[in-house]
Coordinates of C-alpha atoms in Angstrom, one line a residue:
M152 CA 63.2 17.2 43.9
S153 CA 62.4 16.4 40.3
R154 CA 59.1 14.6 39.4
P155 CA 58.4 12.4 36.4
S156 CA 57.1 14.3 33.5
D157 CA 53.8 12.5 33.6
H158 CA 53.1 13.4 37.3
Y159 CA 49.8 15.3 37.8
D160 CA 51.7 18.1 39.6
S161 CA 54.3 18.5 37.0
A162 CA 54.5 21.6 34.8
P163 CA 53.1 21.0 31.3
A164 CA 55.7 20.5 28.7
A165 CA 56.1 23.3 26.2
A166 CA 54.3 22.7 23.0
P167 CA 56.5 22.4 19.9
A168 CA 56.6 25.6 17.9
S169 CA 55.1 23.8 14.9
A170 CA 52.1 22.4 16.8
G171 CA 50.1 25.6 16.7
D172 CA 47.5 26.6 19.3
G173 CA 45.4 23.4 19.3
I174 CA 45.0 19.9 18.0
V175 CA 45.3 19.8 14.2
Q176 CA 43.0 17.2 12.7
P177 CA 44.1 15.5 9.4
K178 CA 42.2 16.5 6.3
L179 CA 39.7 13.9 5.2
G180 CA 40.2 14.3 1.5
V181 CA 37.8 13.0 -1.2
I182 CA 37.9 9.4 -0.1
G183 CA 37.5 10.3 3.5
W184 CA 34.4 12.5 2.8
L185 CA 32.9 9.7 0.6
R186 CA 33.5 7.2 3.4
W187 CA 31.9 9.5 5.9
F188 CA 28.9 10.2 3.6
W189 CA 28.4 6.4 3.1
R190 CA 28.5 5.7 6.8
Q191 CA 25.9 8.4 7.4
L192 CA 23.7 7.2 4.6
T193 CA 23.7 3.5 5.6
S194 CA 23.0 4.2 9.3
M195 CA 19.7 3.0 10.7
R196 CA 18.9 6.5 11.8
T197 CA 19.1 7.8 8.3
A198 CA 17.0 4.9 6.9
L199 CA 14.2 5.7 9.4
F200 CA 14.4 9.4 8.6
L201 CA 14.2 8.7 4.9
L202 CA 11.2 6.3 5.4
L203 CA 9.4 9.1 7.3
L204 CA 10.4 11.6 4.7
L205 CA 9.0 9.3 1.9
A206 CA 5.7 9.1 3.8
I207 CA 5.5 12.9 4.1
A208 CA 6.5 13.4 0.4
A209 CA 3.6 11.1 -0.7
V210 CA 1.0 13.4 1.0
P211 CA 0.7 15.9 -1.9
G212 CA -0.3 13.0 -4.1
S213 CA -3.5 12.7 -2.2
L214 CA -4.2 16.4 -2.0
V215 CA -4.1 17.3 -5.7
P216 CA -5.1 15.2 -8.7
Q217 CA -2.4 13.2 -10.4
R218 CA -1.9 13.1 -14.2
A219 CA -1.3 9.4 -14.2
A220 CA -4.5 8.6 -12.4
D221 CA -6.9 11.5 -13.1
P222 CA -5.8 13.6 -16.1
N223 CA -9.3 15.2 -16.3
G224 CA -9.0 16.2 -12.7
V225 CA -5.7 18.0 -13.4
T226 CA -7.3 19.9 -16.3
Q227 CA -10.2 20.9 -14.0
Y228 CA -7.8 22.0 -11.3
F229 CA -6.1 24.3 -13.8
T230 CA -9.5 25.8 -14.7
D231 CA -10.5 26.3 -11.0
N232 CA -7.1 27.5 -9.8
P233 CA -5.4 29.4 -12.7
D234 CA -2.9 31.1 -10.4
L235 CA -1.9 28.3 -8.1
A236 CA -1.9 25.4 -10.6
P237 CA 1.1 26.6 -12.7
V238 CA 3.2 27.0 -9.5
L239 CA 2.3 23.5 -8.3
D240 CA 3.1 22.2 -11.8
K241 CA 6.6 23.6 -11.6
I242 CA 7.3 21.6 -8.5
Q243 CA 5.8 18.5 -10.1
A244 CA 2.9 18.4 -7.6
F245 CA 0.7 16.8 -10.3
D246 CA 3.3 14.1 -10.9
V247 CA 4.3 13.4 -7.3
Y248 CA 5.2 9.7 -7.6
S249 CA 7.4 10.2 -10.7
S250 CA 8.9 13.6 -9.7
A251 CA 12.6 14.1 -9.3
W252 CA 12.4 14.9 -5.6
F253 CA 10.2 11.9 -4.8
S254 CA 12.4 9.6 -6.8
A255 CA 15.5 11.0 -5.1
I256 CA 14.1 10.1 -1.6
Y257 CA 13.0 6.7 -2.9
I258 CA 16.5 5.9 -4.3
L259 CA 18.3 7.1 -1.2
L260 CA 16.0 5.0 1.0
F261 CA 16.7 2.0 -1.3
V262 CA 20.5 2.5 -1.1
S263 CA 20.4 3.2 2.6
L264 CA 18.4 0.0 3.4
I265 CA 20.8 -2.1 1.2
G266 CA 23.8 -0.6 2.9
C267 CA 22.3 -1.4 6.3
V268 CA 21.2 -5.0 5.5
I269 CA 24.2 -6.4 3.7
P270 CA 26.8 -5.8 6.5
R271 CA 24.4 -6.8 9.2
T272 CA 23.6 -10.0 7.3
K273 CA 27.3 -10.9 7.0
H274 CA 27.9 -10.2 10.7
H275 CA 24.8 -12.2 11.7
F276 CA 25.9 -15.2 9.5
L277 CA 29.3 -15.2 11.2
A278 CA 27.7 -15.0 14.6
L279 CA 25.5 -18.0 13.9
R280 CA 28.5 -20.1 13.1
A281 CA 30.5 -19.0 16.1
Q282 CA 30.2 -20.8 19.4
P283 CA 28.8 -19.1 22.5
P284 CA 31.3 -16.9 24.4
A285 CA 33.4 -18.2 27.3
T286 CA 31.8 -18.2 30.8
P287 CA 32.6 -15.0 32.7
V288 CA 34.8 -15.3 35.8
R289 CA 32.4 -13.5 38.1
L290 CA 28.8 -14.5 37.4
A291 CA 27.7 -12.7 40.5
R292 CA 27.8 -9.4 38.5
L293 CA 25.2 -10.6 36.0
A294 CA 21.4 -10.6 36.1
G295 CA 19.5 -13.3 37.8
F296 CA 22.5 -14.7 39.6
T297 CA 21.6 -17.5 41.9
V298 CA 23.4 -20.4 43.6
R299 CA 22.4 -24.0 44.3
T300 CA 24.3 -26.7 46.1
A301 CA 24.4 -30.3 45.0
P302 CA 25.1 -33.1 47.6
Q303 CA 28.4 -34.7 48.2
G304 CA 29.6 -37.0 45.5
T305 CA 28.0 -35.1 42.7
D306 CA 30.4 -35.0 39.7
A307 CA 30.9 -31.4 38.4
A308 CA 31.3 -32.5 34.8
E309 CA 28.1 -34.6 34.9
A310 CA 26.3 -31.7 36.4
V311 CA 27.3 -29.3 33.7
T312 CA 26.5 -31.9 31.0
S313 CA 23.0 -32.3 32.4
A314 CA 22.6 -28.5 32.5
R315 CA 23.7 -28.4 28.9
A316 CA 21.0 -31.0 28.0
L317 CA 18.3 -28.8 29.7
L318 CA 19.5 -25.7 27.8
K319 CA 19.5 -27.5 24.5
S320 CA 16.0 -28.7 25.0
S321 CA 15.0 -25.1 25.5
G322 CA 16.5 -24.0 22.2
Y323 CA 19.9 -22.8 23.3
R324 CA 23.1 -23.2 21.5
T325 CA 25.7 -24.5 23.9
A326 CA 29.4 -24.8 24.5
L327 CA 31.3 -26.6 27.3
F328 CA 34.3 -25.0 29.1
D329 CA 36.5 -26.3 31.9
Q330 CA 39.1 -24.4 33.9
P331 CA 41.8 -26.3 35.9
G332 CA 42.1 -25.4 39.5
R333 CA 44.8 -22.9 40.5
A334 CA 46.8 -22.9 43.8
G335 CA 44.8 -25.6 45.4
Q336 CA 41.5 -24.3 44.1
P337 CA 39.1 -26.9 42.7
A338 CA 38.6 -27.3 39.0
E339 CA 35.6 -25.5 37.4
F340 CA 33.3 -26.8 34.7
S341 CA 30.8 -24.6 33.0
V342 CA 28.4 -24.4 30.0
S343 CA 27.7 -21.3 28.0
A344 CA 24.4 -21.0 26.1
E345 CA 22.7 -18.5 24.0
R346 CA 19.5 -18.2 22.0
G347 CA 17.4 -15.4 20.4
Y348 CA 19.3 -15.1 17.1
L349 CA 15.9 -15.4 15.6
R350 CA 15.4 -11.9 16.8
E351 CA 18.1 -10.5 14.5
T352 CA 17.0 -12.9 11.8
G353 CA 13.5 -11.3 12.0
N354 CA 15.0 -7.9 11.9
L355 CA 17.0 -8.7 8.8
V356 CA 13.9 -10.3 7.2
F357 CA 11.9 -7.1 8.0
H358 CA 14.5 -4.8 6.3
S359 CA 15.1 -7.2 3.4
A360 CA 11.4 -7.4 2.7
L361 CA 11.1 -3.7 2.9
V362 CA 13.8 -3.5 0.2
G363 CA 11.8 -6.1 -1.8
I364 CA 8.7 -3.9 -1.7
L365 CA 10.6 -0.9 -2.8
I366 CA 12.0 -2.9 -5.8
T367 CA 8.7 -4.5 -6.6
V368 CA 6.7 -1.3 -6.5
G369 CA 9.3 1.0 -7.9
F370 CA 10.4 -1.2 -10.9
G371 CA 7.9 -4.0 -11.1
G372 CA 5.0 -1.6 -11.3
G373 CA 6.4 -0.3 -14.6
F374 CA 5.2 -3.4 -16.3
G375 CA 1.5 -2.9 -15.4
F376 CA -1.2 -0.6 -16.7
S377 CA -4.5 0.9 -15.8
G378 CA -7.3 1.7 -18.3
Q379 CA -10.8 3.1 -18.0
R380 CA -13.8 2.3 -20.2
V381 CA -17.5 3.3 -20.0
L382 CA -20.0 0.7 -21.2
V383 CA -23.7 1.2 -21.8
E384 CA -25.9 -1.8 -21.3
G385 CA -25.6 -4.0 -24.3
Q386 CA -22.2 -2.7 -25.4
T387 CA -19.0 -4.7 -25.8
F388 CA -15.4 -3.8 -25.0
V389 CA -12.4 -5.6 -26.6
N390 CA -9.2 -5.5 -24.7
T391 CA -7.1 -3.6 -27.2
L392 CA -5.3 -0.3 -26.6
L393 CA -7.6 1.8 -28.9
A394 CA -10.7 0.5 -27.1
Y395 CA -9.9 2.3 -23.8
D396 CA -11.4 5.7 -23.1
S397 CA -8.2 6.5 -21.1
F398 CA -5.0 4.4 -20.7
N399 CA -2.1 4.8 -18.3
P400 CA 0.7 2.4 -19.0
G401 CA 3.8 1.7 -16.9
R402 CA 7.2 2.8 -18.1
F403 CA 8.1 -0.7 -19.3
F404 CA 4.7 -1.8 -20.6
D405 CA 4.3 -3.2 -24.1
D406 CA 0.8 -3.2 -25.6
S407 CA 1.5 -6.4 -27.3
N408 CA 1.2 -8.1 -23.9
L409 CA -2.5 -7.3 -23.7
E410 CA -4.4 -10.6 -23.5
A411 CA -7.3 -10.7 -25.9
Y412 CA -10.9 -11.0 -24.5
K413 CA -14.3 -9.3 -24.9
L414 CA -16.3 -7.9 -22.1
T415 CA -20.1 -7.3 -22.6
L416 CA -22.2 -5.4 -20.1
N417 CA -25.5 -7.3 -20.2
D418 CA -27.3 -5.5 -17.4
F419 CA -26.7 -3.1 -14.6
T420 CA -28.9 -3.1 -11.5
V421 CA -29.1 -0.8 -8.5
K422 CA -31.0 -1.4 -5.3
Y423 CA -32.1 1.7 -3.3
E424 CA -33.4 2.0 0.2
E425 CA -37.1 2.6 0.3
A426 CA -38.2 1.3 3.7
N427 CA -36.1 3.6 6.0
L428 CA -37.3 7.1 5.4
K429 CA -34.1 8.5 7.1
A430 CA -32.0 6.9 4.4
Y431 CA -34.5 7.0 1.6
G432 CA -33.0 6.8 -1.8
Q433 CA -29.5 5.7 -0.6
P434 CA -28.0 3.0 -2.8
L435 CA -27.7 -0.5 -1.2
D436 CA -26.1 -2.5 -4.0
F437 CA -24.6 -2.1 -7.4
T438 CA -24.3 -5.2 -9.7
A439 CA -22.9 -5.3 -13.2
D440 CA -23.8 -8.5 -15.0
V441 CA -21.2 -9.1 -17.7
S442 CA -20.1 -11.8 -20.2
V443 CA -16.5 -12.5 -20.9
T444 CA -15.4 -14.1 -24.1
N445 CA -11.9 -15.5 -24.6
P446 CA -10.6 -16.4 -28.1
G447 CA -12.0 -19.7 -29.3
E448 CA -14.2 -20.1 -26.2
A449 CA -17.9 -19.6 -25.4
A450 CA -18.9 -16.5 -23.4
T451 CA -18.9 -17.0 -19.7
P452 CA -21.1 -14.9 -17.3
G453 CA -19.5 -12.8 -14.6
V454 CA -20.4 -10.2 -12.0
V455 CA -18.6 -7.0 -11.0
K456 CA -19.5 -5.3 -7.8
V457 CA -18.1 -2.5 -5.7
N458 CA -15.0 -4.0 -4.0
G459 CA -15.7 -7.2 -5.9
P460 CA -13.6 -7.1 -9.0
L461 CA -13.7 -9.6 -11.8
R462 CA -10.4 -11.2 -12.8
T463 CA -9.9 -12.3 -16.4
G464 CA -7.2 -12.1 -19.0
G465 CA -4.5 -11.2 -16.4
T466 CA -6.5 -8.1 -15.4
D467 CA -8.7 -7.0 -12.5
I468 CA -11.9 -5.3 -13.6
F469 CA -13.2 -2.8 -11.0
L470 CA -16.5 -1.0 -10.9
L471 CA -15.8 2.7 -10.6
G472 CA -19.1 4.5 -11.3
N473 CA -22.5 4.4 -13.0
G474 CA -25.3 6.5 -14.3
Y475 CA -27.9 6.9 -17.0
A476 CA -27.2 6.9 -20.8
P477 CA -30.4 8.2 -22.5
T478 CA -30.7 7.1 -26.1
I479 CA -31.2 10.2 -28.3
T480 CA -32.0 10.3 -32.0
V481 CA -31.7 13.4 -34.2
K482 CA -33.3 13.5 -37.7
D483 CA -33.0 16.0 -40.4
P484 CA -36.2 17.7 -41.9
T485 CA -36.6 14.8 -44.3
G486 CA -36.8 12.3 -41.5
K487 CA -33.3 10.8 -42.0
A488 CA -31.5 9.9 -38.9
V489 CA -28.2 11.8 -38.6
F490 CA -27.4 10.9 -35.0
T491 CA -28.5 8.1 -32.7
D492 CA -26.6 7.0 -29.6
S493 CA -26.9 6.2 -25.9
V494 CA -25.1 9.2 -24.4
P495 CA -23.7 8.8 -20.9
F496 CA -24.9 11.6 -18.6
L497 CA -22.7 12.3 -15.6
P498 CA -24.5 12.3 -12.2
Q499 CA -24.5 15.7 -10.4
D500 CA -26.0 14.8 -7.1
S501 CA -27.1 11.8 -5.0
N502 CA -30.5 11.6 -6.7
L503 CA -28.7 11.3 -10.1
T504 CA -29.6 14.6 -11.6
S505 CA -27.4 14.1 -14.7
L506 CA -25.6 16.3 -17.2
G507 CA -24.7 15.3 -20.7
V508 CA -23.7 16.7 -24.1
V509 CA -24.9 15.8 -27.5
K510 CA -22.8 16.8 -30.6
V511 CA -24.1 16.5 -34.2
P512 CA -21.3 17.6 -36.5
D513 CA -22.8 16.4 -39.8
G514 CA -26.2 15.8 -41.6
L515 CA -27.9 19.1 -40.7
A516 CA -27.8 22.6 -42.1
E517 CA -25.5 23.6 -39.2
Q518 CA -23.5 21.8 -36.7
L519 CA -25.7 21.2 -33.6
G520 CA -24.8 20.9 -30.0
M521 CA -27.1 20.2 -27.0
I522 CA -26.6 20.4 -23.3
G523 CA -29.0 18.1 -21.5
F524 CA -30.2 17.4 -18.0
L525 CA -31.8 14.2 -17.1
Y526 CA -34.1 14.0 -14.0
P527 CA -34.8 10.3 -13.2
T528 CA -37.7 11.4 -10.9
Q529 CA -38.6 14.9 -12.0
A530 CA -39.9 17.3 -9.4
E531 CA -40.3 21.1 -9.5
S532 CA -39.2 23.6 -6.8
A533 CA -41.1 26.7 -5.7
S534 CA -38.9 28.8 -8.0
G535 CA -39.9 26.6 -11.0
S536 CA -36.6 24.9 -11.4
Y537 CA -36.4 21.1 -11.9
F538 CA -34.6 18.6 -9.7
S539 CA -34.7 14.9 -9.1
S540 CA -36.3 13.7 -5.9
F541 CA -35.3 10.0 -6.3
P542 CA -32.4 8.3 -8.1
D543 CA -34.5 5.6 -9.8
L544 CA -36.6 6.0 -12.9
A545 CA -40.0 6.9 -11.6
Y546 CA -40.8 9.9 -13.8
P547 CA -37.8 10.6 -16.1
V548 CA -37.6 14.0 -17.9
L549 CA -34.9 15.1 -20.3
T550 CA -34.3 18.8 -21.0
L551 CA -32.1 20.0 -23.8
R552 CA -30.6 23.4 -24.5
V553 CA -29.8 23.7 -28.2
F554 CA -26.8 25.5 -29.8
T555 CA -25.7 25.9 -33.4
G556 CA -22.2 26.8 -34.7
D557 CA -18.7 25.4 -34.8
L558 CA -18.3 22.5 -32.4
G559 CA -14.5 22.8 -32.7
L560 CA -14.2 19.2 -34.0
D561 CA -12.6 20.2 -37.4
A562 CA -9.5 21.9 -35.9
G563 CA -7.9 18.6 -34.9
V564 CA -7.7 19.6 -31.2
P565 CA -8.9 17.0 -28.8
T566 CA -12.1 17.9 -26.9
S567 CA -14.0 16.3 -24.1
V568 CA -17.2 14.5 -25.0
Y569 CA -18.7 15.7 -21.7
A570 CA -18.2 19.4 -22.4
L571 CA -19.4 21.8 -25.0
D572 CA -17.7 25.1 -25.8
T573 CA -20.5 27.6 -26.4
D574 CA -18.4 30.8 -26.6
T575 CA -18.6 30.9 -30.4
M576 CA -22.0 29.2 -30.8
T577 CA -25.5 30.6 -31.0
S578 CA -28.0 29.6 -28.4
L579 CA -31.5 28.7 -29.7
T580 CA -33.2 27.6 -26.6
G581 CA -32.9 28.3 -22.9
G582 CA -30.8 31.0 -21.2
D583 CA -31.6 34.5 -22.5
T584 CA -33.2 33.4 -25.7
G585 CA -36.7 33.6 -24.3
V586 CA -37.4 30.2 -25.8
K587 CA -38.0 27.3 -23.3
S588 CA -35.5 24.4 -23.4
L589 CA -36.7 21.3 -25.1
E590 CA -38.5 18.9 -22.7
L591 CA -39.0 15.2 -23.4
M592 CA -40.0 12.0 -21.7
P593 CA -39.1 8.5 -22.9
G594 CA -40.7 7.8 -26.3
Q595 CA -41.4 11.5 -27.1
T596 CA -40.2 13.5 -30.2
V597 CA -40.0 17.3 -30.5
N598 CA -39.0 19.7 -33.3
L599 CA -35.7 21.4 -33.3
P600 CA -35.7 25.2 -33.6
N601 CA -35.3 26.9 -37.1
G602 CA -36.6 23.8 -38.8
L603 CA -33.4 21.9 -38.3
G604 CA -35.2 18.6 -37.8
T605 CA -36.4 16.6 -34.8
V606 CA -35.0 15.0 -31.7
T607 CA -36.3 11.9 -30.0
F608 CA -35.8 10.6 -26.5
D609 CA -35.9 6.9 -27.3
S610 CA -37.4 4.5 -24.8
A611 CA -35.8 1.2 -24.0
S612 CA -39.0 -0.1 -22.3
P613 CA -42.0 -1.3 -24.2
N614 CA -44.2 -0.2 -21.3
A615 CA -43.2 3.5 -21.3
A616 CA -46.6 4.4 -22.7
A617 CA -48.2 2.8 -19.6
N618 CA -46.0 5.0 -17.4
D619 CA -43.7 2.1 -16.5
F620 CA -40.3 3.8 -16.8
S621 CA -38.3 1.5 -14.7
T622 CA -36.2 0.2 -17.7
S623 CA -36.9 3.1 -20.1
V624 CA -33.4 4.6 -19.9
P625 CA -30.3 2.4 -20.3
R626 CA -27.6 2.6 -17.6
F627 CA -23.9 2.8 -18.1
A628 CA -21.1 1.5 -15.9
S629 CA -17.5 2.9 -15.7
F630 CA -14.9 0.1 -15.4
D631 CA -11.2 0.3 -14.4
V632 CA -9.2 -2.4 -16.0
H633 CA -6.0 -2.9 -13.9
H634 CA -3.0 -5.1 -14.5
D635 CA -0.4 -5.3 -11.8
P636 CA 2.1 -8.1 -12.0
T637 CA 3.5 -7.2 -8.6
Q638 CA 0.5 -8.1 -6.5
G639 CA 1.7 -11.5 -5.4
W640 CA 5.2 -10.3 -4.6
V641 CA 3.9 -7.3 -2.6
L642 CA 1.7 -9.7 -0.6
L643 CA 4.6 -12.0 0.0
F644 CA 6.9 -9.1 1.1
A645 CA 4.1 -7.6 3.3
V646 CA 3.7 -11.0 5.1
L647 CA 7.5 -11.2 5.6
I648 CA 7.6 -7.7 7.0
L649 CA 4.9 -8.5 9.5
L650 CA 6.5 -11.8 10.5
G651 CA 9.9 -10.2 10.7
L652 CA 8.6 -7.3 12.8
L653 CA 6.8 -9.6 15.2
T654 CA 9.8 -11.8 15.6
S655 CA 12.2 -8.9 16.3
L656 CA 9.8 -7.5 18.9
F657 CA 8.8 -10.6 20.9
V658 CA 11.8 -13.0 20.6
P659 CA 14.3 -12.3 23.5
R660 CA 18.0 -12.5 23.0
R661 CA 19.7 -14.2 26.0
R662 CA 22.9 -15.7 27.2
V663 CA 22.9 -18.1 30.1
W664 CA 25.8 -19.6 32.0
V665 CA 25.9 -22.5 34.5
K666 CA 29.1 -23.1 36.4
A667 CA 29.9 -26.0 38.7
S668 CA 32.8 -26.1 41.2
E669 CA 33.6 -28.6 44.0
Q670 CA 33.8 -27.3 47.5
A671 CA 36.1 -28.3 50.4
D672 CA 33.3 -30.2 52.1
G673 CA 32.7 -32.3 49.1
T674 CA 29.5 -30.6 48.0
L675 CA 29.1 -29.0 44.5
R676 CA 28.4 -25.3 44.1
L677 CA 26.2 -24.5 41.1
E678 CA 26.1 -21.0 39.9
Y679 CA 23.5 -19.6 37.4
A680 CA 23.4 -16.3 35.7
A681 CA 22.2 -14.7 32.4
L682 CA 22.6 -11.6 30.3
A683 CA 20.0 -10.1 27.9
R684 CA 20.5 -7.9 24.9
G685 CA 17.9 -5.2 25.5
D686 CA 15.0 -5.3 27.9
D687 CA 14.0 -8.8 29.1
P688 CA 11.7 -8.6 32.1
A689 CA 11.4 -12.4 32.2
L690 CA 15.1 -13.0 32.4
E691 CA 15.5 -13.5 36.2
A692 CA 12.5 -15.7 36.3
A693 CA 13.9 -17.9 33.5
V694 CA 17.3 -18.2 35.4
T695 CA 15.5 -19.2 38.6
A696 CA 13.4 -21.8 36.8
L697 CA 16.5 -23.3 35.2
A698 CA 18.3 -23.4 38.5
D699 CA 15.4 -25.1 40.3
K700 CA 14.9 -27.6 37.5
H701 CA 18.6 -28.4 37.3
A702 CA 19.3 -28.7 41.0
A703 CA 16.2 -30.9 41.5
Q704 CA 18.1 -33.6 39.5
F705 CA 20.6 -33.9 42.4
T706 CA 18.2 -33.6 45.4
P707 CA 17.2 -37.0 46.8
N708 CA 13.4 -37.7 46.7
P709 CA 12.2 -38.0 50.4
D710 CA 9.5 -40.4 49.3
V711 CA 12.0 -43.0 48.1
D712 CA 13.9 -45.2 50.7
P713 CA 17.5 -45.4 49.5
T714 CA 18.1 -48.5 51.8
P715 CA 18.3 -51.7 49.7
K716 CA 15.7 -54.2 50.6
P717 CA 16.7 -57.9 51.3
T718 CA 16.0 -60.4 48.6

């Protein structure tokens, strides 16, 4: 007996000769592969992976100095690591945030997020305009299903209308449905309600704000700049490009956009811990008292503190560092001053033992260079070496090691003011010369070797002779002048990200149905059920509360006598 060809016990039909041994998939082609790549790139999984990859790629930027932020640190890294530094430089480790590989991740993340957000936004907009879906036939299969019975005479349409009012008061979008009775069955009336679209709105706001931050930081940051300037007490800085010690502009920055103003460092004060011996000498407060002068206006006082920047001229002025700047004067044998300046000395330890370099290229028989150490509170170790025992000026001592020879300033090659190349110079004091380094206190003058002249450690305090050195050496402060036009936008997008994330996490997405159908005994059967998108532990309790509140409208109050009283 023959069986149909699709019977499970039938012999398989012979494969056509041209079909081969298996299923042959069609070739994707160029368009197919591009479509597949686009779908992979714009998936949420890829966006999250790229976001994680971007965070990992930013780690090297905090491990090695970056040229844009610390060019001197990069130079020092090459000096300290001559073998490793060139290898890191080839992979752009010193320019992480502008490197090709970091930019590739950044752009891919940007495209991926846009590809995710735009289709979802369109779908969400259409869903907001659509009415809630029709009521399912079998509500008993859904979560929180419960049944209530209304007394005889209750109208089904009115019951559903009252349920709709309750749901709308709870923030649901509603739609009414009615189904005529079939084969003697009573007619059914129902209301379909849904809420929680704010959850998807928050999700879209989160991702859109993330795109906004990427655009703001990636492109808006190109219009900003960061510049550094060291000021000694009494000195003035004018906000022009040439006045900065170092300047790092954004890609799209134009120096004509610099707002004109003057910044004068009037005084710099530091408070140190002196009562607690366990923290003796620790700094408690740094205060830079400044004056800001705008064109055509009088000078206005201001204060710059650590984590307390001063805002003026569209820039934020931060306090980066501080130290001492001893005033040193060099005179030739005739007594003519050939050099006088307050030279910033860089702190080397917590007690502000400071190192500085003095270069005198002209005015003497030979070019003169001096490497100096300033000890704010000079003390002597058992080996005879000097150190500072306290960071304030209790007993300041300046030692100078003197060199003569070519300072390297005539070759046109930039050199650091904080370094002296002594390889081709002759040492006159200190080291192996057998001649003690020059040693001075504020107000003292000593002769230079070989009759070159004299050097004076000038005192800024009139009481230095009375051993009051508290103000004998000027201080310097290092300022970072920062202009970032994206700050307000970044703050706005960051707030939107937080609000969107909280909304998407804590707003439940629910659909609720209430169905009313008349029974043979004249009573009204009320069915309640709901469906959640995702986890919603409060769903069943919400359905029960709705059913109790709705059914209570049709239950007679036992405390009220329905019998009419005679008049």
